[in-house]
Coordinates of C-alpha atoms in Angstrom, one line a residue:
Chain A
M7 CA -33.3 11.1 18.0
S8 CA -36.1 13.4 17.2
P9 CA -39.6 11.5 16.4
A10 CA -40.7 14.0 14.2
S11 CA -38.9 12.0 11.5
N12 CA -37.1 9.7 10.5
G13 CA -34.5 10.2 7.6
T14 CA -31.9 7.8 7.7
D15 CA -28.6 9.0 7.3
V16 CA -30.0 12.5 6.7
E17 CA -30.4 12.7 10.4
L18 CA -27.2 10.9 12.1
P19 CA -25.3 14.3 12.8
E20 CA -28.1 15.7 14.4
R21 CA -27.7 13.0 17.7
R22 CA -24.9 15.4 18.7
A23 CA -27.1 18.6 18.0
L24 CA -29.5 19.7 20.9
P25 CA -32.6 17.0 20.9
L26 CA -36.4 17.9 19.9
L27 CA -37.2 18.6 23.5
A28 CA -34.6 20.2 24.5
R29 CA -35.4 22.8 21.2
A30 CA -38.7 22.9 21.8
L31 CA -38.0 23.9 25.8
I32 CA -35.4 26.4 25.2
S33 CA -37.2 28.7 22.2
A34 CA -40.5 28.2 25.0
A35 CA -38.5 29.9 27.9
Y36 CA -37.4 32.5 25.4
G37 CA -40.8 33.2 24.7
L38 CA -42.1 33.4 28.4
A39 CA -38.7 35.8 28.9
I40 CA -40.1 38.2 26.4
G41 CA -43.3 37.6 27.2
A42 CA -42.7 38.6 30.5
A43 CA -40.4 41.5 29.8
I44 CA -44.0 42.8 26.9
A45 CA -45.9 42.6 30.3
F46 CA -43.4 44.1 32.9
L47 CA -42.9 47.5 30.3
H48 CA -46.7 47.6 28.7
G49 CA -48.2 47.2 32.5
Q50 CA -50.1 44.0 30.8
D51 CA -51.5 41.4 32.6
L52 CA -48.7 38.8 33.5
V53 CA -50.8 35.8 32.8
T54 CA -52.2 37.0 29.8
T55 CA -49.0 37.8 28.1
L56 CA -47.3 34.6 29.0
V57 CA -50.1 32.7 27.2
Y58 CA -49.8 34.4 24.1
A59 CA -46.1 34.8 24.7
L60 CA -45.9 30.3 24.6
C61 CA -48.1 30.0 21.6
I62 CA -46.4 31.9 19.4
S63 CA -43.2 31.5 20.3
L64 CA -44.1 27.5 20.5
L65 CA -45.9 27.8 17.3
C66 CA -42.6 29.5 15.9
W67 CA -40.0 27.3 16.7
G68 CA -42.1 24.4 15.5
C69 CA -42.7 26.4 11.6
L70 CA -38.5 27.3 11.9
D71 CA -37.6 23.9 12.7
V72 CA -40.1 21.6 11.1
G73 CA -39.2 24.2 7.8
R74 CA -35.6 24.3 8.0
R75 CA -35.4 20.2 7.8
Q76 CA -38.1 19.7 5.2
L77 CA -36.4 22.5 3.0
A78 CA -33.3 20.7 3.8
R79 CA -34.4 17.4 2.8
W80 CA -36.0 19.4 -0.4
L81 CA -32.6 20.5 -1.4
L82 CA -30.5 17.1 -0.7
A83 CA -33.4 15.5 -3.1
R84 CA -32.7 17.7 -5.6
G85 CA -29.6 16.8 -6.2
G86 CA -27.2 18.6 -3.5
A87 CA -25.7 15.3 -1.8
G88 CA -22.6 17.0 -1.7
N89 CA -24.5 19.7 0.6
V90 CA -23.0 18.7 4.3
D91 CA -25.0 21.6 6.3
A92 CA -28.5 20.2 4.4
R93 CA -27.0 16.5 5.6
D94 CA -27.3 18.3 9.0
G95 CA -31.0 19.4 8.3
W96 CA -29.5 23.2 7.8
P97 CA -30.4 24.6 4.5
G98 CA -28.2 27.8 4.3
W99 CA -28.7 30.9 6.1
P100 CA -30.4 32.8 2.8
W101 CA -33.4 30.2 2.6
M102 CA -33.1 30.1 6.8
L103 CA -34.1 33.9 6.7
L104 CA -36.9 33.2 4.7
I105 CA -38.3 30.5 6.6
I106 CA -37.6 33.2 9.8
C107 CA -39.8 36.1 8.0
V108 CA -42.9 33.3 7.3
G109 CA -42.5 31.3 10.1
S110 CA -42.5 34.6 12.5
A111 CA -45.5 36.0 10.9
V112 CA -47.3 32.7 10.8
A113 CA -46.5 32.2 14.7
Y114 CA -47.3 35.8 15.3
I115 CA -50.5 35.1 13.2
G116 CA -51.7 31.5 14.4
G117 CA -49.8 32.1 18.1
T118 CA -52.6 34.8 18.6
A119 CA -55.5 33.2 17.3
L120 CA -54.3 30.1 19.4
G121 CA -54.1 32.7 22.7
D122 CA -57.5 34.2 21.8
R123 CA -58.8 30.4 21.9
I124 CA -57.1 29.2 25.5
L125 CA -57.9 33.0 27.0
G126 CA -61.9 33.5 25.3
L127 CA -60.4 36.7 24.1
H128 CA -60.4 38.8 20.9
T129 CA -57.2 40.8 20.4
P130 CA -57.1 43.0 16.9
G131 CA -54.9 40.9 14.5
L132 CA -52.0 42.0 12.3
F133 CA -54.0 43.4 9.8
A134 CA -56.7 45.8 12.3
Q135 CA -53.4 47.4 13.3
S136 CA -53.5 51.3 13.1
S137 CA -50.1 51.5 10.8
V138 CA -48.3 49.7 9.1
R139 CA -45.6 50.6 11.2
D140 CA -47.1 49.0 14.2
A141 CA -48.0 45.7 12.5
M142 CA -43.8 45.8 12.1
V143 CA -43.1 46.5 15.5
Q144 CA -45.5 43.8 16.6
L145 CA -44.0 41.4 14.0
L146 CA -40.2 42.1 15.1
F147 CA -40.8 41.0 18.8
C148 CA -41.7 37.8 17.3
L149 CA -39.1 38.2 14.1
V150 CA -35.7 39.5 16.0
P151 CA -36.1 36.3 19.4
A152 CA -36.6 33.8 16.3
A153 CA -33.7 34.5 14.4
A154 CA -31.6 35.0 17.7
I155 CA -32.3 31.9 18.4
S156 CA -32.1 30.3 15.0
Y157 CA -28.5 31.2 15.4
Y158 CA -27.8 30.1 18.7
F159 CA -28.8 26.5 17.8
Y160 CA -27.3 26.1 14.4
S161 CA -24.2 27.6 16.1
R162 CA -24.1 25.0 18.7
G163 CA -25.0 22.3 15.5
V164 CA -21.9 23.5 14.2
L165 CA -20.1 23.1 17.1
A166 CA -21.0 19.6 17.7
N167 CA -20.9 18.4 14.2
R168 CA -17.2 19.6 13.9
E169 CA -16.1 18.4 17.0
Q170 CA -18.0 14.7 15.6
A171 CA -16.4 15.0 12.5
I172 CA -13.1 15.5 14.2
A173 CA -13.4 12.7 16.5
L174 CA -14.3 10.2 13.4
A175 CA -11.5 11.2 11.6
Q176 CA -9.5 10.4 14.7
R177 CA -10.6 7.1 15.2
Q178 CA -10.3 6.0 11.3
A179 CA -6.8 7.3 11.6
T180 CA -6.2 5.4 14.4
E181 CA -8.0 2.2 13.3
N182 CA -5.8 2.4 10.5
R183 CA -2.8 2.4 11.6
L184 CA -3.5 -0.9 13.9
K185 CA -5.0 -2.8 10.7
L186 CA -2.0 -1.4 9.2
L187 CA 0.4 -2.9 12.0
E188 CA -2.3 -6.0 12.5
A189 CA -2.1 -7.1 9.0
Q190 CA 1.9 -6.5 8.9
L191 CA 2.2 -8.5 12.2
E192 CA 0.4 -11.8 11.4
P193 CA 0.9 -13.7 13.7
H194 CA 1.3 -16.8 11.9
M195 CA 4.6 -15.3 9.9
L196 CA 6.1 -14.0 13.5
F197 CA 5.7 -17.2 15.1
N198 CA 6.5 -19.6 12.3
T199 CA 9.7 -17.1 11.7
L200 CA 10.5 -17.2 15.3
A201 CA 10.2 -21.1 15.2
N202 CA 12.5 -21.3 12.9
L203 CA 15.4 -18.7 14.0
R204 CA 14.9 -20.9 16.9
V205 CA 15.6 -24.0 15.1
L206 CA 18.8 -22.2 13.7
I207 CA 20.4 -20.9 17.0
A208 CA 20.9 -24.3 17.8
L209 CA 21.9 -25.3 14.3
D210 CA 23.5 -22.5 12.4
P211 CA 24.5 -19.6 14.5
P212 CA 25.6 -17.4 11.9
R213 CA 22.8 -17.6 9.9
A214 CA 20.5 -17.3 12.9
Q215 CA 22.4 -13.9 13.4
A216 CA 21.7 -12.9 9.5
M217 CA 18.0 -13.9 10.0
L218 CA 17.5 -12.0 12.9
D219 CA 19.3 -8.9 11.8
Q220 CA 16.9 -9.1 8.8
L221 CA 14.2 -9.6 11.7
I222 CA 15.1 -6.5 12.6
G223 CA 14.8 -4.7 9.9
F224 CA 11.5 -6.1 8.7
L225 CA 9.7 -4.9 12.2
R226 CA 11.9 -1.7 12.3
A227 CA 10.5 -0.8 8.6
T228 CA 7.0 -2.2 10.0
L229 CA 6.9 -0.2 12.7
S230 CA 8.2 3.0 11.4
G231 CA 6.4 2.4 8.2
S232 CA 3.5 3.4 9.9
R233 CA 4.5 7.0 10.7
A234 CA 6.9 8.3 8.3
L235 CA 6.0 9.8 5.2
E236 CA 8.0 8.8 2.0
H237 CA 11.4 6.7 1.7
P238 CA 13.5 6.6 -1.0
L239 CA 12.5 3.8 -3.4
R240 CA 16.1 1.6 -2.6
E241 CA 14.8 1.3 1.5
E242 CA 12.0 -0.3 0.5
F243 CA 13.8 -2.2 -2.1
A244 CA 16.1 -3.1 0.9
R245 CA 12.8 -3.7 3.3
I246 CA 11.4 -6.1 0.8
E247 CA 14.9 -7.9 0.6
D248 CA 14.6 -8.5 4.2
Y249 CA 10.8 -10.1 4.0
L250 CA 11.8 -12.1 1.5
A251 CA 15.0 -13.2 2.9
L252 CA 12.8 -14.2 6.1
M253 CA 10.4 -16.2 4.0
R254 CA 13.3 -17.9 2.0
V255 CA 14.6 -19.6 5.7
R256 CA 11.3 -20.9 5.9
M257 CA 10.1 -21.8 2.1
V258 CA 14.0 -23.2 1.2
D259 CA 13.5 -24.1 -2.5
R260 CA 10.2 -23.0 -3.0
L261 CA 11.0 -19.1 -3.0
D262 CA 12.7 -17.4 -6.1
T263 CA 13.0 -13.7 -6.3
H264 CA 14.3 -11.3 -8.6
L265 CA 14.9 -7.5 -7.7
D266 CA 15.7 -5.1 -10.2
L267 CA 15.9 -1.5 -9.1
P268 CA 17.9 0.9 -11.6
A269 CA 20.0 2.8 -10.1
A270 CA 18.7 6.3 -11.3
L271 CA 15.3 5.8 -9.6
A272 CA 17.2 4.2 -6.0
E273 CA 16.5 7.6 -5.1
L274 CA 13.0 8.3 -6.1
P275 CA 10.6 9.2 -2.6
V276 CA 8.1 6.6 -1.9
P277 CA 5.7 5.9 0.6
P278 CA 6.8 3.6 3.1
L279 CA 5.7 -0.2 2.7
V280 CA 3.7 0.7 -0.3
L281 CA 4.8 -2.8 -2.3
Q282 CA 5.6 -4.7 0.9
P283 CA 1.6 -5.5 1.5
L284 CA 1.7 -6.7 -2.4
V285 CA 4.8 -8.8 -2.1
E286 CA 3.6 -10.8 1.3
N287 CA 0.3 -10.9 -1.2
C288 CA 2.4 -13.2 -3.2
I289 CA 3.8 -15.0 -0.7
K290 CA 0.1 -15.7 1.0
H291 CA -1.7 -16.1 -2.0
G292 CA 0.5 -16.7 -4.5
L293 CA 3.2 -18.7 -3.5
E294 CA 2.3 -20.6 -0.1
P295 CA -0.5 -22.6 -1.4
A296 CA 1.5 -23.9 -4.2
L297 CA 2.6 -26.9 -3.5
A298 CA 6.1 -26.4 -6.1
G299 CA 6.0 -22.5 -4.6
G300 CA 7.2 -20.1 -7.2
R301 CA 8.9 -17.0 -8.1
I302 CA 8.4 -13.5 -7.1
E303 CA 10.0 -10.6 -9.2
L304 CA 10.0 -6.7 -8.3
C305 CA 10.9 -4.2 -10.9
A306 CA 10.9 0.0 -11.1
A307 CA 10.6 1.3 -14.5
R308 CA 9.8 5.0 -15.7
E309 CA 7.3 5.1 -18.4
D310 CA 5.8 7.9 -19.1
G311 CA 6.3 10.3 -17.1
M312 CA 5.2 7.8 -14.2
L313 CA 7.4 5.7 -11.9
V314 CA 5.9 2.1 -12.3
L315 CA 6.4 -0.4 -9.8
R316 CA 5.5 -4.1 -10.4
V317 CA 4.9 -7.1 -8.1
R318 CA 4.5 -10.1 -10.0
D319 CA 4.3 -13.9 -9.0
T320 CA 4.2 -17.2 -10.7
G321 CA 1.8 -18.4 -7.9
V322 CA -1.7 -20.3 -8.3
G323 CA -3.4 -16.6 -9.8
L324 CA -5.8 -14.9 -8.8
A325 CA -9.0 -17.2 -8.7
G326 CA -11.1 -17.4 -5.8
T327 CA -9.6 -13.8 -4.3
A328 CA -13.3 -12.8 -4.8
D329 CA -14.0 -13.8 -1.3
D330 CA -10.4 -12.9 -0.1
P331 CA -10.1 -11.2 2.9
T332 CA -6.5 -10.1 2.0
R333 CA -8.7 -7.7 0.2
F334 CA -7.8 -5.5 3.2
G335 CA -3.9 -5.1 1.8
L336 CA -4.8 -4.3 -1.8
R337 CA -7.2 -1.4 -0.5
Q338 CA -5.0 0.1 2.3
V339 CA -2.2 0.6 -0.5
R340 CA -5.1 2.0 -2.9
D341 CA -6.5 4.2 0.4
R342 CA -2.8 4.6 0.8
L343 CA -2.1 6.2 -2.8
A344 CA -5.2 8.0 -2.8
T345 CA -5.1 10.0 -0.1
L346 CA -1.5 11.1 -0.6
Y347 CA -1.7 11.6 -4.7
G348 CA -5.4 11.4 -5.9
T349 CA -6.0 10.3 -8.9
R350 CA -2.7 10.7 -10.5
A351 CA -1.4 7.3 -8.5
S352 CA -3.2 3.7 -9.3
L353 CA -2.6 0.4 -8.8
T354 CA -3.8 -2.6 -10.3
L355 CA -3.7 -6.3 -10.2
E356 CA -4.8 -8.5 -12.9
A357 CA -3.8 -12.5 -13.9
A358 CA 0.1 -12.6 -15.2
P359 CA 1.0 -14.0 -18.6
G360 CA 1.8 -17.4 -18.4
G361 CA -0.2 -17.8 -14.5
G362 CA 0.4 -15.9 -11.5
A363 CA -0.6 -12.5 -10.5
L364 CA 0.6 -8.9 -11.5
A365 CA -0.2 -6.1 -9.3
T366 CA 0.7 -2.8 -11.0
V367 CA 1.9 0.1 -8.8
R368 CA 2.0 4.3 -10.9
L369 CA 3.5 7.1 -8.8
P370 CA 3.3 10.3 -10.2
L371 CA 7.5 11.4 -10.6
P372 CA 8.2 14.2 -8.0
A373 CA 8.7 17.4 -10.0
A374 CA 12.2 17.8 -9.6
A375 CA 12.9 14.4 -11.4
Chain B
M7 CA 5.6 -47.8 24.6
H8 CA 6.8 -48.2 21.1
A9 CA 4.0 -45.9 18.6
S10 CA 5.0 -44.4 15.1
A11 CA 4.7 -41.1 13.8
L12 CA 4.4 -38.8 10.6
I13 CA 5.3 -35.2 10.7
A14 CA 3.7 -33.2 7.8
E15 CA 5.3 -29.7 7.6
D16 CA 6.2 -27.1 4.8
E17 CA 8.9 -25.7 6.3
P18 CA 11.7 -28.1 6.7
L19 CA 13.4 -26.3 10.0
L20 CA 10.5 -26.8 11.9
A21 CA 10.0 -30.3 10.4
A22 CA 13.2 -31.0 11.5
S23 CA 13.1 -29.6 14.8
L24 CA 10.1 -31.0 15.7
Q25 CA 11.4 -34.3 15.0
A26 CA 14.7 -33.6 17.1
E27 CA 12.2 -32.2 20.1
L28 CA 10.0 -35.4 19.8
A29 CA 13.4 -37.7 20.1
I30 CA 14.2 -36.1 23.3
A31 CA 10.2 -35.8 25.0
W32 CA 9.6 -39.8 23.6
P33 CA 12.5 -41.5 22.6
Q34 CA 11.4 -44.7 21.8
L35 CA 8.4 -42.7 19.2
R36 CA 9.1 -44.1 15.6
I37 CA 9.1 -41.2 13.0
V38 CA 8.3 -42.9 9.7
G39 CA 8.5 -40.5 7.6
T40 CA 7.7 -36.9 7.2
A41 CA 5.7 -35.2 4.8
A42 CA 6.2 -31.3 2.6
N43 CA 2.0 -30.8 2.1
G44 CA -1.3 -31.5 3.0
V45 CA -1.3 -34.0 -0.4
A46 CA 1.8 -35.9 0.7
A47 CA 0.8 -36.1 4.5
V48 CA -2.6 -38.0 3.3
E49 CA -0.8 -40.1 0.7
Q50 CA 1.7 -41.1 3.6
A51 CA -0.2 -41.9 6.1
L52 CA -2.2 -44.3 3.9
A53 CA 0.9 -45.8 3.2
L54 CA 2.9 -45.9 6.1
H55 CA -0.5 -46.5 8.9
P56 CA 1.2 -44.6 11.4
D57 CA -0.8 -44.6 15.0
I58 CA -0.1 -40.8 15.4
V59 CA -0.3 -37.7 12.9
F60 CA 1.7 -34.4 14.2
L61 CA -0.1 -32.2 11.0
D62 CA 0.8 -28.5 10.4
I63 CA -2.7 -26.4 10.5
R64 CA -0.9 -24.4 7.0
M65 CA 0.2 -26.0 4.4
P66 CA 0.4 -25.9 1.0
G67 CA -2.2 -27.8 -1.1
M68 CA -4.1 -28.9 1.9
S69 CA -4.6 -27.8 5.0
G70 CA -3.7 -29.9 8.0
L71 CA -7.2 -30.1 8.6
E72 CA -8.5 -31.0 5.2
A73 CA -5.6 -33.7 5.4
A74 CA -6.7 -34.9 8.7
E75 CA -10.1 -35.3 7.5
A76 CA -8.8 -37.0 3.7
I77 CA -7.2 -39.3 6.2
A78 CA -9.8 -40.6 8.2
E79 CA -11.9 -41.0 5.4
D80 CA -9.4 -43.3 3.4
W81 CA -8.5 -45.1 6.3
A82 CA -8.5 -49.0 6.6
A83 CA -11.9 -49.9 8.0
D84 CA -10.8 -52.1 10.2
A85 CA -8.0 -50.3 12.0
P86 CA -8.4 -47.7 14.6
L87 CA -8.0 -44.2 13.1
P88 CA -4.3 -42.7 14.3
A89 CA -4.5 -39.8 16.5
F90 CA -3.9 -36.6 15.2
V91 CA -2.4 -33.8 16.9
F92 CA -2.4 -30.2 14.7
V93 CA 0.7 -28.1 15.0
T94 CA 0.3 -24.0 14.7
A95 CA 2.6 -21.0 15.1
Y96 CA 0.0 -19.0 16.7
E97 CA -2.6 -20.3 20.0
E98 CA -6.1 -19.4 17.7
Y99 CA -8.3 -19.0 20.7
A100 CA -10.8 -22.0 19.3
L101 CA -7.8 -24.0 19.5
R102 CA -7.9 -24.2 24.0
A103 CA -11.3 -26.4 22.9
F104 CA -9.3 -29.1 21.8
E105 CA -6.6 -29.1 24.3
H106 CA -8.3 -32.1 26.8
A107 CA -10.1 -33.8 23.3
A108 CA -8.5 -36.5 21.1
V109 CA -7.6 -34.1 19.0
D110 CA -4.4 -32.5 20.3
Y111 CA -2.4 -29.5 19.4
V112 CA 1.2 -27.8 19.7
L113 CA 2.4 -24.6 18.9
K114 CA 5.2 -23.6 16.9
P115 CA 8.0 -22.9 18.4
V116 CA 7.8 -25.9 20.2
D117 CA 7.8 -25.9 24.0
A118 CA 9.5 -28.9 25.3
A119 CA 7.0 -29.3 28.6
R120 CA 4.0 -28.7 26.4
L121 CA 5.0 -31.3 23.7
G122 CA 5.8 -33.6 26.8
R123 CA 2.3 -33.4 28.1
T124 CA 1.1 -34.1 24.9
C125 CA 3.2 -37.3 24.6
A126 CA 2.0 -38.4 27.6
R127 CA -1.6 -38.0 27.3
L128 CA -1.0 -39.9 23.3
Q129 CA 0.7 -42.5 25.4
A130 CA -2.6 -43.1 27.7
A131 CA -4.7 -42.9 24.6
L132 CA -2.2 -45.3 22.8
Q133 CA -1.9 -48.1 25.7
A134 CA -5.7 -47.9 26.3
R135 CA -6.0 -48.8 22.8
A136 CA -9.5 -49.4 23.2
G137 CA -10.1 -49.2 19.7
T138 CA -9.8 -45.2 18.9
P139 CA -7.0 -43.5 19.9
G140 CA -8.3 -40.7 17.4
G141 CA -11.9 -41.0 18.5
T142 CA -14.7 -42.8 16.6
P143 CA -15.4 -41.3 13.2
Q144 CA -18.2 -38.9 14.2
V145 CA -16.5 -37.5 17.4
L146 CA -13.7 -36.7 15.0
S147 CA -15.9 -35.2 12.3
A148 CA -17.8 -33.3 14.3
M149 CA -14.5 -31.7 15.6
L150 CA -13.1 -31.4 12.6
N151 CA -16.2 -29.1 11.4
Q152 CA -16.1 -27.0 13.8
L153 CA -12.1 -26.7 14.1
K154 CA -12.8 -25.7 10.1
D155 CA -14.7 -23.0 10.7
L156 CA -13.8 -21.4 13.9
L157 CA -10.2 -21.2 11.9
A158 CA -11.8 -19.8 9.0
A159 CA -9.4 -16.8 7.4
P160 CA -10.7 -13.9 9.3
G161 CA -13.3 -11.9 7.5
T162 CA -14.4 -14.8 5.8
D163 CA -18.6 -15.1 6.5
A164 CA -17.1 -18.8 8.5
A165 CA -15.3 -16.6 10.6
L166 CA -17.9 -14.2 11.7
G167 CA -20.2 -16.9 12.5
G168 CA -22.1 -18.4 9.7
A169 CA -23.6 -14.9 8.7
A170 CA -23.3 -16.0 5.4
P171 CA -26.7 -15.6 4.1
R172 CA -28.8 -18.8 2.1
L173 CA -28.2 -19.6 -1.2
T174 CA -31.7 -20.2 -3.0
V175 CA -30.4 -19.6 -6.6
L176 CA -27.3 -21.0 -8.2
Q177 CA -25.6 -19.2 -11.3
A178 CA -23.5 -21.6 -13.6
S179 CA -22.2 -20.2 -16.6
V180 CA -22.2 -22.3 -19.6
G181 CA -20.2 -20.6 -22.3
A182 CA -21.5 -17.0 -22.4
T183 CA -24.7 -17.8 -20.3
I184 CA -25.5 -18.0 -17.3
H185 CA -28.1 -20.6 -15.8
L186 CA -30.3 -19.8 -12.9
V187 CA -30.4 -23.1 -11.1
P188 CA -32.5 -23.1 -8.3
V189 CA -31.0 -24.7 -4.9
A190 CA -34.1 -26.7 -4.4
E191 CA -33.8 -28.4 -7.7
V192 CA -30.3 -29.7 -7.2
L193 CA -29.8 -34.0 -6.6
Y194 CA -26.3 -33.1 -5.2
F195 CA -23.3 -31.0 -5.1
E196 CA -19.2 -32.7 -5.6
A197 CA -16.8 -30.9 -5.5
A198 CA -14.0 -31.5 -8.5
D199 CA -10.6 -29.7 -8.4
K200 CA -11.6 -26.6 -8.6
Y201 CA -15.2 -26.9 -9.4
I202 CA -18.2 -28.1 -7.9
R203 CA -20.6 -30.1 -10.2
V204 CA -24.0 -29.3 -9.4
I205 CA -26.2 -32.3 -10.4
T206 CA -29.9 -31.7 -10.6
A207 CA -32.4 -34.8 -12.1
G208 CA -32.2 -32.6 -15.8
R209 CA -28.6 -31.5 -15.8
E210 CA -25.2 -30.7 -14.7
Y211 CA -23.5 -27.3 -14.3
L212 CA -20.0 -26.4 -12.7
I213 CA -19.9 -23.6 -10.3
R214 CA -16.5 -22.2 -9.0
L215 CA -16.7 -21.8 -5.6
P216 CA -15.0 -24.0 -2.9
L217 CA -17.5 -26.1 -1.0
R218 CA -16.7 -25.4 2.0
Q219 CA -17.9 -22.1 1.4
L220 CA -21.4 -23.6 -0.6
L221 CA -21.6 -25.4 2.7
Q222 CA -22.4 -22.5 5.0
Q223 CA -24.7 -21.2 2.3
L224 CA -26.8 -24.3 2.5
D225 CA -29.8 -24.9 4.4
P226 CA -28.2 -27.7 7.1
Q227 CA -31.6 -29.1 7.7
Q228 CA -31.8 -29.7 3.9
F229 CA -28.5 -30.4 2.5
W230 CA -25.9 -33.1 4.4
Q231 CA -22.8 -33.0 3.7
V232 CA -22.1 -37.3 3.3
H233 CA -18.3 -37.2 1.8
R234 CA -15.8 -34.5 2.1
S235 CA -15.9 -33.8 -1.4
V236 CA -20.1 -34.4 -1.6
I237 CA -22.9 -32.9 -0.5
V238 CA -26.6 -34.0 -1.1
R239 CA -30.1 -32.8 -0.7
A240 CA -31.8 -35.4 1.9
E241 CA -35.2 -35.6 0.4
A242 CA -33.5 -36.6 -2.5
V243 CA -31.9 -39.8 -1.0
A244 CA -33.6 -42.8 -1.5
T245 CA -31.9 -45.5 0.6
A246 CA -28.4 -46.0 2.5
V247 CA -26.8 -49.2 2.9
R248 CA -24.0 -49.9 5.3
D249 CA -21.5 -52.3 4.1
E250 CA -18.9 -54.0 6.2
S251 CA -16.2 -51.2 6.5
G252 CA -18.4 -48.7 7.4
K253 CA -18.8 -46.8 4.3
V254 CA -22.5 -45.8 3.3
E255 CA -23.6 -46.6 0.2
L256 CA -26.8 -44.0 -1.0
T257 CA -29.3 -44.4 -4.0
L258 CA -31.1 -41.3 -5.4
R259 CA -34.5 -40.8 -6.4
G260 CA -34.1 -39.5 -10.1
H261 CA -30.4 -40.0 -10.6
P262 CA -29.4 -43.4 -11.1
V263 CA -26.1 -42.1 -9.8
R264 CA -24.9 -43.7 -6.4
L265 CA -23.0 -41.9 -4.0
V266 CA -20.9 -43.6 -0.9
A267 CA -21.3 -42.1 2.5
S268 CA -18.1 -42.0 4.3
R269 CA -17.7 -43.0 7.7
L270 CA -17.0 -39.7 9.3
Y271 CA -20.6 -39.0 8.1
A272 CA -21.9 -42.3 7.7
H273 CA -23.9 -42.0 11.5
R274 CA -26.4 -39.5 10.0
F275 CA -27.8 -42.2 8.3
K276 CA -30.0 -44.5 11.1
P277 CA -33.1 -45.9 11.6
M278 CA -35.8 -43.5 13.7

């Protein structure tokens, strides 16, 4: 991290750009190279020219680096929070050109004065040049390299930031998929189901086979659901039917279910596993804690040009869910809806009339429907 | 040897299966009852006095850990505590620490060899029966508390190692008004159904919070749990009198109520 600034989020992406010292050294090296070239071409004393070149280049770099950063911060503070470049300490080219012009002039005058101090010499100042043209030429020696180096640093920073953004997005996507799988293949659910299956194999082989088929359907949906983009609503209902059948083996008469899918809506495409986490929440937070269990109702309807999916349970209700880790299920569904449909889709969770919880998903209907 | 056991498991097939496996691993063991939830488990355990209680950790109404605590607190003082064996579908890492302790656990689906080892250990403990196959109340209470913290649902503060910030002010609503009650003014907390009663010298408030969650946000030096449903501010306690059943009666400064510290927590009150 650069010691020059201790801003918080302003700085974050800059870690991947060149560090402060490296930027200073590169600038100094350029300055020395230019100085050496001038000394050679004009036949001036090498050491003297290098001292001036070093003073001017370091000062120039200092003006530009501090200038762009302060300006970027100022732009951010002025309300350009969405200005990604500014957050990276980059005010944009128009502003940058201004900084380069002013910074070069300041650095040229200041650097020359500094060189004079160090060497005990007196160089005629910029304004003492014989003509405006001479002054401009002198300035250009400073301005052109400054612009070139600025461009070099800028493109490096852009590349680094882009790489970082891509890596971050990839990591987030992987993490989300993993979390989704983990939530779906919750070990308690899986091992309790397997324990039941194990008992059934000895007691009731045909029922065990049916249960195994349901488990296979559930696992297949879970594993492929994190990859596919959409599937027909009837498929979503079938997977939930599998899941609920598994839960019925475990909960017996504590679980009552009712699924209602109108035939006209059966083929509408929906994101896979959009309802599954909601149904799992009903079981986990509504019915499992209730001594007597309860009922889960799932229905689909077309309302105001939207596909409306409702998941309702008669369980213990929403009290105390505020601190529940299960919000992952809700958040994950919300995130996916937002990614796929933006603000056109929604998920709400509320207390159901007469007790329990009601989750409602609203999706835009496909254009053809 | 002849011993009796109670099975608490909410999934009927699994309860039947555990019973069948036990019949093979320990034919003389008498299953005196099965309970389908935590509340029934406590009732049946207190009524039937089994030597061993098999408790599913996840049950409706009351978790297996809460049930064990309730059973231990209300157990007859002159009888040794039963041995607790927790049954769980998923081998939470935390459970391994308890394999060789007075509290044991088995996994679902039940593994015959593992259940055999548990049975052998239970038999040895009952044979020795120096009085407490289930451990002393102190040991049990410490263990249950540890287990509860460790098994708290992932993502909650408890699972993150007690990272919960300390509460300094409680916010209790009375009608449309929110009352801010400094924690330092609280004499004691008592869990009542889904609420916690907050008692100060002047008046009483209700907050809606699980007691366990509240406990994590209180300074353990200042606030002592003395019963599964009572947390008292140590400085508010004036006297503690032990009766012959092992329970301790507490009187408070500035409040006429008499609280009872159950024998799981009575060990906190001893002369220096």
